[in-house]
Coordinates of C-alpha atoms in Angstrom, one line a residue:
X1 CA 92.8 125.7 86.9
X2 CA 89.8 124.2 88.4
X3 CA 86.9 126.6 88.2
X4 CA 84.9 126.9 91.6
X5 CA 81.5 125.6 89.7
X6 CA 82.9 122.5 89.1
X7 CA 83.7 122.1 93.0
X8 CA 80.0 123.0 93.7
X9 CA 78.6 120.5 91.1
X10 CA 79.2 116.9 93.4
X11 CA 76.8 119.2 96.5
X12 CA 74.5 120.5 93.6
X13 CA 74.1 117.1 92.0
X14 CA 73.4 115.6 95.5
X15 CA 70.9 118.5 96.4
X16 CA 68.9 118.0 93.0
X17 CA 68.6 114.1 93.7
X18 CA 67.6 114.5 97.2
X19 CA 64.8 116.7 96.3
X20 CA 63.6 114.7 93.5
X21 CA 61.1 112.5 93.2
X22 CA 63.3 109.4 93.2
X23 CA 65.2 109.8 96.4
X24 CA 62.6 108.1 98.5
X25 CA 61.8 105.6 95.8
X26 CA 65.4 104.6 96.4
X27 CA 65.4 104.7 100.0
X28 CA 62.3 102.5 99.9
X29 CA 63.9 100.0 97.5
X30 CA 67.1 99.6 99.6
X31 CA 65.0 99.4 103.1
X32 CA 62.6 96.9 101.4
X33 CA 65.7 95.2 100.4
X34 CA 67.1 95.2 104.0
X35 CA 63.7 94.1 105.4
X36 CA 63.4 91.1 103.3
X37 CA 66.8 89.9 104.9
X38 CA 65.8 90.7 108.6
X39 CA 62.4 89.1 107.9
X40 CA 63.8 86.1 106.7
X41 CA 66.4 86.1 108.7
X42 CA 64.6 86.5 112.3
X43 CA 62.0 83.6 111.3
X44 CA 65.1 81.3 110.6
X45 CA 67.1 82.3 113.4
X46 CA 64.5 81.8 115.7
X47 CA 62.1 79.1 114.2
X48 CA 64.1 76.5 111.6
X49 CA 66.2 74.9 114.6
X50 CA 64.2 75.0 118.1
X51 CA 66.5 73.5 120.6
X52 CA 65.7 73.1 124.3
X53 CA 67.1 75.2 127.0
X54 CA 65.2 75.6 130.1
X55 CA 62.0 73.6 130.4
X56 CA 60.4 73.2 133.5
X57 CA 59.1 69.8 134.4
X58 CA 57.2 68.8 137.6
X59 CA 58.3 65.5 139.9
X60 CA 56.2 63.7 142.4
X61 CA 56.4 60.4 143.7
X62 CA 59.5 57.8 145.1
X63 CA 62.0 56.8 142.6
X64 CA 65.0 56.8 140.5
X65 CA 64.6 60.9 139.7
X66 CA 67.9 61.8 139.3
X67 CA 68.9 59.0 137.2
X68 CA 66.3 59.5 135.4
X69 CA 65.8 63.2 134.8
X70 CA 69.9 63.2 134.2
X71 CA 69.7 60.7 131.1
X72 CA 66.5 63.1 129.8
X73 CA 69.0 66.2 130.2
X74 CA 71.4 64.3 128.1
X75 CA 69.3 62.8 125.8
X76 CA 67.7 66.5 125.2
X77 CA 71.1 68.5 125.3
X78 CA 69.1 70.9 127.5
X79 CA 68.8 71.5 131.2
X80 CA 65.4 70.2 132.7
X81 CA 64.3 72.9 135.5
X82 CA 63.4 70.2 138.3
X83 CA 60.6 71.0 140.6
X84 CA 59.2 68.7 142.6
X85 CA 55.5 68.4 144.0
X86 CA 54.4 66.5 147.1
X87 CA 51.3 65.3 145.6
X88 CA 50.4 64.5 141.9
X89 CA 47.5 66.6 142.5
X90 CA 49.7 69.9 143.3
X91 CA 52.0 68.5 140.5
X92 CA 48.9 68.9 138.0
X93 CA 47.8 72.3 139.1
X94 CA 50.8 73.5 138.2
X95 CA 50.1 72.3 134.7
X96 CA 47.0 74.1 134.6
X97 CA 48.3 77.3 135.6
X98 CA 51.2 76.8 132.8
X99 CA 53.8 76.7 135.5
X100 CA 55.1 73.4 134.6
X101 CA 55.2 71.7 131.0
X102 CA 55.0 67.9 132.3
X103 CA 55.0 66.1 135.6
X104 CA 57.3 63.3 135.9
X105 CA 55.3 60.5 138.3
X106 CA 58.0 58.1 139.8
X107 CA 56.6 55.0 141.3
X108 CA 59.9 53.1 142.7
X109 CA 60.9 51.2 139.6
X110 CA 58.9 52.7 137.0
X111 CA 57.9 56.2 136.3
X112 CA 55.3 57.8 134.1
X113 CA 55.6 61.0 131.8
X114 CA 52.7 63.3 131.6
X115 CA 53.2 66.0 128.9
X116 CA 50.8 69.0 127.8
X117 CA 50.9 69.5 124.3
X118 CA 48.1 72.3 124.8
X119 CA 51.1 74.2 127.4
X120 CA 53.6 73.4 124.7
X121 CA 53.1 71.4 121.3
X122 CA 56.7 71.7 120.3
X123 CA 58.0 71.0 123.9
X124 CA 55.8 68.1 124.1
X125 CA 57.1 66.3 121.0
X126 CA 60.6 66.7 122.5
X127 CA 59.7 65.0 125.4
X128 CA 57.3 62.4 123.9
X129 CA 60.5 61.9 122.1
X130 CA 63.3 61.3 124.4
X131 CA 61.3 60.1 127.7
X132 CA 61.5 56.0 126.1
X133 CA 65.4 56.9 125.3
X134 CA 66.5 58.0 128.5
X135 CA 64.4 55.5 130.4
X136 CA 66.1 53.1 128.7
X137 CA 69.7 54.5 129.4
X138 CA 68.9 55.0 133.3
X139 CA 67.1 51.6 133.6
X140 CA 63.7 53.2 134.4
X141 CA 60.8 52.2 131.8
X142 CA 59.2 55.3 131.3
X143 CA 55.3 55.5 130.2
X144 CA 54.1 58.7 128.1
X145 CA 50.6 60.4 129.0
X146 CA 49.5 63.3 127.0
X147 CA 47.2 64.7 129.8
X148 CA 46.0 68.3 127.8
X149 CA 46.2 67.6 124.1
X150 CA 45.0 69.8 121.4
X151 CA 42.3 69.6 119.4
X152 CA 42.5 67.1 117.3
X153 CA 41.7 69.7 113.8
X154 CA 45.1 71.3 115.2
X155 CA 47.2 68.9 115.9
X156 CA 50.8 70.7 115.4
X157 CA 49.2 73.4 117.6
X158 CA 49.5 76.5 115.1
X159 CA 46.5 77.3 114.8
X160 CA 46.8 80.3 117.4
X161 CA 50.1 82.0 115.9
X162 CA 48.2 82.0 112.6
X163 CA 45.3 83.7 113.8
X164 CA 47.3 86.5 116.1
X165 CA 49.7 87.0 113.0
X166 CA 46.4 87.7 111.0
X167 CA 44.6 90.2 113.6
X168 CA 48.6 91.8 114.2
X169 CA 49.3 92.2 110.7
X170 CA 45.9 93.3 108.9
X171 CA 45.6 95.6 112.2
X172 CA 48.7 97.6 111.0
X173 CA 47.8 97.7 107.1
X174 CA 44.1 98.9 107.9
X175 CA 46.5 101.7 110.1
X176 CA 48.3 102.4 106.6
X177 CA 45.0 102.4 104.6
X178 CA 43.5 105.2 106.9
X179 CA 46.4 107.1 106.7
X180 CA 46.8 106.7 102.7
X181 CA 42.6 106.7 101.7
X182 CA 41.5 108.7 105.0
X183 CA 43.3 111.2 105.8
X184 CA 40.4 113.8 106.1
X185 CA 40.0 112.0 109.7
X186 CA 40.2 114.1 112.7
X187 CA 42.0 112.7 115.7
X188 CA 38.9 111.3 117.5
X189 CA 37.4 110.0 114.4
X190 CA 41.3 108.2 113.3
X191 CA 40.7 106.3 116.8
X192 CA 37.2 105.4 115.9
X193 CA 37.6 103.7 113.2
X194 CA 40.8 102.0 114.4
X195 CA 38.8 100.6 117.0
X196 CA 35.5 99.5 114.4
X197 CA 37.9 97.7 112.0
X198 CA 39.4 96.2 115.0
X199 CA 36.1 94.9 116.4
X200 CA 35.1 93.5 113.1
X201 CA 37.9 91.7 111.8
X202 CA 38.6 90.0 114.9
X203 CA 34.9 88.8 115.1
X204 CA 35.5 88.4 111.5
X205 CA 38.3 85.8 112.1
X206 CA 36.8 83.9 114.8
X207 CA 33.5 82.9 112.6
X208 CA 36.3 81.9 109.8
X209 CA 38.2 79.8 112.1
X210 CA 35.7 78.3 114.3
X211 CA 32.2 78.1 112.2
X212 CA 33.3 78.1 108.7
X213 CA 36.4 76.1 108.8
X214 CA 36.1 74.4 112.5
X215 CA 39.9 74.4 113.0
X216 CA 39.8 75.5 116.4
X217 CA 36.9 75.6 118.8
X218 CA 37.1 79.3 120.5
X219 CA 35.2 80.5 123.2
X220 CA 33.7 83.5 120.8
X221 CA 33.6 86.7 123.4
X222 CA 37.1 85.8 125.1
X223 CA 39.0 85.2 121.6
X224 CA 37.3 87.8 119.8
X225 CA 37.8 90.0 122.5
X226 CA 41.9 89.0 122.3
X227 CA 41.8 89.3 118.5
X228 CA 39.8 92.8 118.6
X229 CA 42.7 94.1 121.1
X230 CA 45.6 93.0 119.0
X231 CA 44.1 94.4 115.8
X232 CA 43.2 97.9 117.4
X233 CA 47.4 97.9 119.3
X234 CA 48.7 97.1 116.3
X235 CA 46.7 99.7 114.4
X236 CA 47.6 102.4 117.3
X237 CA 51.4 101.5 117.1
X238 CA 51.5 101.8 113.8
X239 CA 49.8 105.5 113.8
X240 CA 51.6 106.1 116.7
X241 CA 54.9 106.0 114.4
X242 CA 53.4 107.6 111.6
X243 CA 52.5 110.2 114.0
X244 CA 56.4 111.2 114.9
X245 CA 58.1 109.6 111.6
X246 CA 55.8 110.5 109.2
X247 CA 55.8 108.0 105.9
X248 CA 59.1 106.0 107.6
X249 CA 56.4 105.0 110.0
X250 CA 56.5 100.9 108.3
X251 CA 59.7 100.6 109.2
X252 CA 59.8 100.6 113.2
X253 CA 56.0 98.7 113.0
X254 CA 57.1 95.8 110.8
X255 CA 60.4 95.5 112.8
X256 CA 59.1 95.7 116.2
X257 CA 55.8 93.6 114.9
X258 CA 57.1 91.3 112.6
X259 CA 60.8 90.8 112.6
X260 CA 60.8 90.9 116.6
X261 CA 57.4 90.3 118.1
X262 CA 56.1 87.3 115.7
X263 CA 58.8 85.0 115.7
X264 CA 59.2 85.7 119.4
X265 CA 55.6 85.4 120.4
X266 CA 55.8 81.3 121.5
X267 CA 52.7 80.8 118.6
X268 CA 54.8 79.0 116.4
X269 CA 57.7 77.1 118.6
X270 CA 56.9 77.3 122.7
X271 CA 59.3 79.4 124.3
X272 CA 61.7 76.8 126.5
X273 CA 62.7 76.6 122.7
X274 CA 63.6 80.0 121.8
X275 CA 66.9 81.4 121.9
X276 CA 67.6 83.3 125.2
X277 CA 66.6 86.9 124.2
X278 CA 63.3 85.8 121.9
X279 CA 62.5 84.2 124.3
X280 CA 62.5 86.9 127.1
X281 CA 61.1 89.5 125.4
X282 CA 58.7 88.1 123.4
X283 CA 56.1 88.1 126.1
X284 CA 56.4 91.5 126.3
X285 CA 55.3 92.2 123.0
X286 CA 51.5 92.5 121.1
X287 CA 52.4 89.2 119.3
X288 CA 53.6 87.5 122.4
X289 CA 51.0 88.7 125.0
X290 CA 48.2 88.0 121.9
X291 CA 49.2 84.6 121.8
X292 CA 49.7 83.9 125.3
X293 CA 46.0 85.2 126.0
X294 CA 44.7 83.6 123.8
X295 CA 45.9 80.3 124.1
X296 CA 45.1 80.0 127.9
X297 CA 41.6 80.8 127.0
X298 CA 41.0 78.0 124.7
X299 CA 43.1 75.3 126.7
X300 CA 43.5 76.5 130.5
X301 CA 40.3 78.9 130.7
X302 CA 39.8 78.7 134.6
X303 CA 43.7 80.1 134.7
X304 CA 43.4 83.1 132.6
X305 CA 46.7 85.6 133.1
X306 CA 46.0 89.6 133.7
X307 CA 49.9 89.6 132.1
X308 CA 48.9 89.6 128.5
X309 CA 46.5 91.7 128.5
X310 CA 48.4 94.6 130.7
X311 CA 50.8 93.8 127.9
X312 CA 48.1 94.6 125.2
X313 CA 46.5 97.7 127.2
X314 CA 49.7 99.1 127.9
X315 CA 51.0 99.7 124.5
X316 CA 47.4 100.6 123.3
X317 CA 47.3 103.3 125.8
X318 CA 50.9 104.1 125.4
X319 CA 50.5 104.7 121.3
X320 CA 46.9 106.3 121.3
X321 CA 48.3 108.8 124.0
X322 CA 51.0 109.7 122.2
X323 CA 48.7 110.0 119.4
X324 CA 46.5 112.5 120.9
X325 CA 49.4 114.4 122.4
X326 CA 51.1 114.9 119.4
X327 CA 48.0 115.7 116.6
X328 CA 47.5 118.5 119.5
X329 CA 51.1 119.9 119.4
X330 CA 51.4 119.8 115.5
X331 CA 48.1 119.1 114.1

């Protein structure tokens, strides 16, 4: 006959390793586990095979358009969004204000391609790429202008993405290191020096970039400005979690930082060449709207868009508010 202890053993057994000190080293090792796969897996999903699906092009000018842009729609496997300008000037504008990632000039029997790598590296390549092809297929020689390239120490464009991953990333782990070396901190003084580290490092990484290793030129108060704000969101998002989640804070800031927002943020492959959802919500993002700001202030800087940085103040506000609400509620 089964005695009742022995019932009670499996529940005591489970009990004892729950409150031990190696249940959350096991927890950590299989979510560490997990996020090494969704890392990894995110960046290839989204980054190793770019493939066109809605890029919008501008037309102006008498010609063969249809023929033309059809063969490019073929020759791309995507679908071009067509919209056509009534002067070249208009056509360019919409460049400018990253509207339009080329403008198509027809001129009866020949036509010319403007691209921008600066709106689109990666989009631009494509383009470069299969403008020459599909002239040839509709009959139309087609001539190739890159009318906004990048600077020429950047010339795959990646510059940006590495510099927003740098001010997203470090602004979370000097979060962590706070809440692990400084814990002493009072609410008011936590913000403080979330905002200091922020201020630095971003000036930090624009003498780096610009003076030190001259890979991109950066108009200093605009891009450290951009960098400071990312560092001090992701810093705030970060204690904004630890705040309601405690030490499980990592998880929902690497995932929403890293696994979503990076690979989604158009830094490293432009966003006609995401996959549908990336590419919608990336935008929305710290990642996204850092990139986005800061790469209209070094290449379009008389179009500057309030969009990224709502996006940036939003979530800022959003985190430190729920911060301050609930260090008063449970101190």
């Amino acid at each position: 006959m089964e005695h009742p202890r022995d019932r009670r053993a499996p529940a005591e057994h489970w009990a004892a390793f729950r409150y031990s000190r190696y249940f959350p080293a096991v927890v950590l090792t299989l979510i560490l586990s997990a996020a090494a796969g969704l890392f990894a897996g995110s960046y290839c999903y989204t980054l190793a095979n770019p493939a066109p699906r809605h890029v919008p092009i501008a037309v102006t000018g008498q010609g063969r358009s249809d023929v033309l842009v059809k063969a490019m729609d073929q020759g791309l496997d995507a679908s071009l969004a067509v919209h056509r300008y009534a002067t070249y000037a208009e056509a360019r504008a919409a460049v400018e204000k990253q509207r339009e990632f080329a403008v198509l000039v027809l001129g009866g029997d020949r036509a010319t391609l403007d691209v921008a790598a600066a709106a689109g590296a990666s989009v631009a390549r494509l383009l470069i790429q299969a403008a020459p092809a599909a002239g040839r297929a509709a009959g139309v020689p087609v001539q190739v202008n890159d009318i906004k390239p990048l600077q020429s120490s950047d010339p795959q464009g990646l510059a940006i993405f590495y510099i927003s991953l740098a001010a997203v990333i470090i602004g979370f782990i000097g979060a962590v290191n706070l809440t692990v070396h400084a814990g002493g901190l009072n609410t008011a003084e936590r913000i403080a020096f979330t905002a200091a580290y922020a201020a630095l490092g971003g000036f930090t990484i624009c003498a780096i970039v610009d003076w030190l290793l001259g890979v991109l030129r950066l108009p200093l108060k605009e891009s450290w400005f951009i960098l400071s704000l990312t560092m001090f969101t992701s810093g705030m998002v970060f204690t904004m979690f630890n705040t309601l989640i405690g030490r499980w804070a990592m998880i929902p800031t690497w995932g929403l930082m890293v696994v979503l927002g990076n690979p989604s943020s158009g830094g490293a492959v432009s966003w006609p060449l995401l996959p549908s959802v990336p590419g919608r919500v990336g935008r929305w993002l710290p990642p996204g709207a850092s990139v986005n700001a800061q790469h209209t202030a070094i290449y379009f800087r008389d179009h500057q868009m309030a969009l990224p940085f709502v996006v940036l103040f939003v979530w800022s506000l959003v985190a430190t508010a729920v911060f301050i609400i609930w260090q008063r509620r449970r101190p």
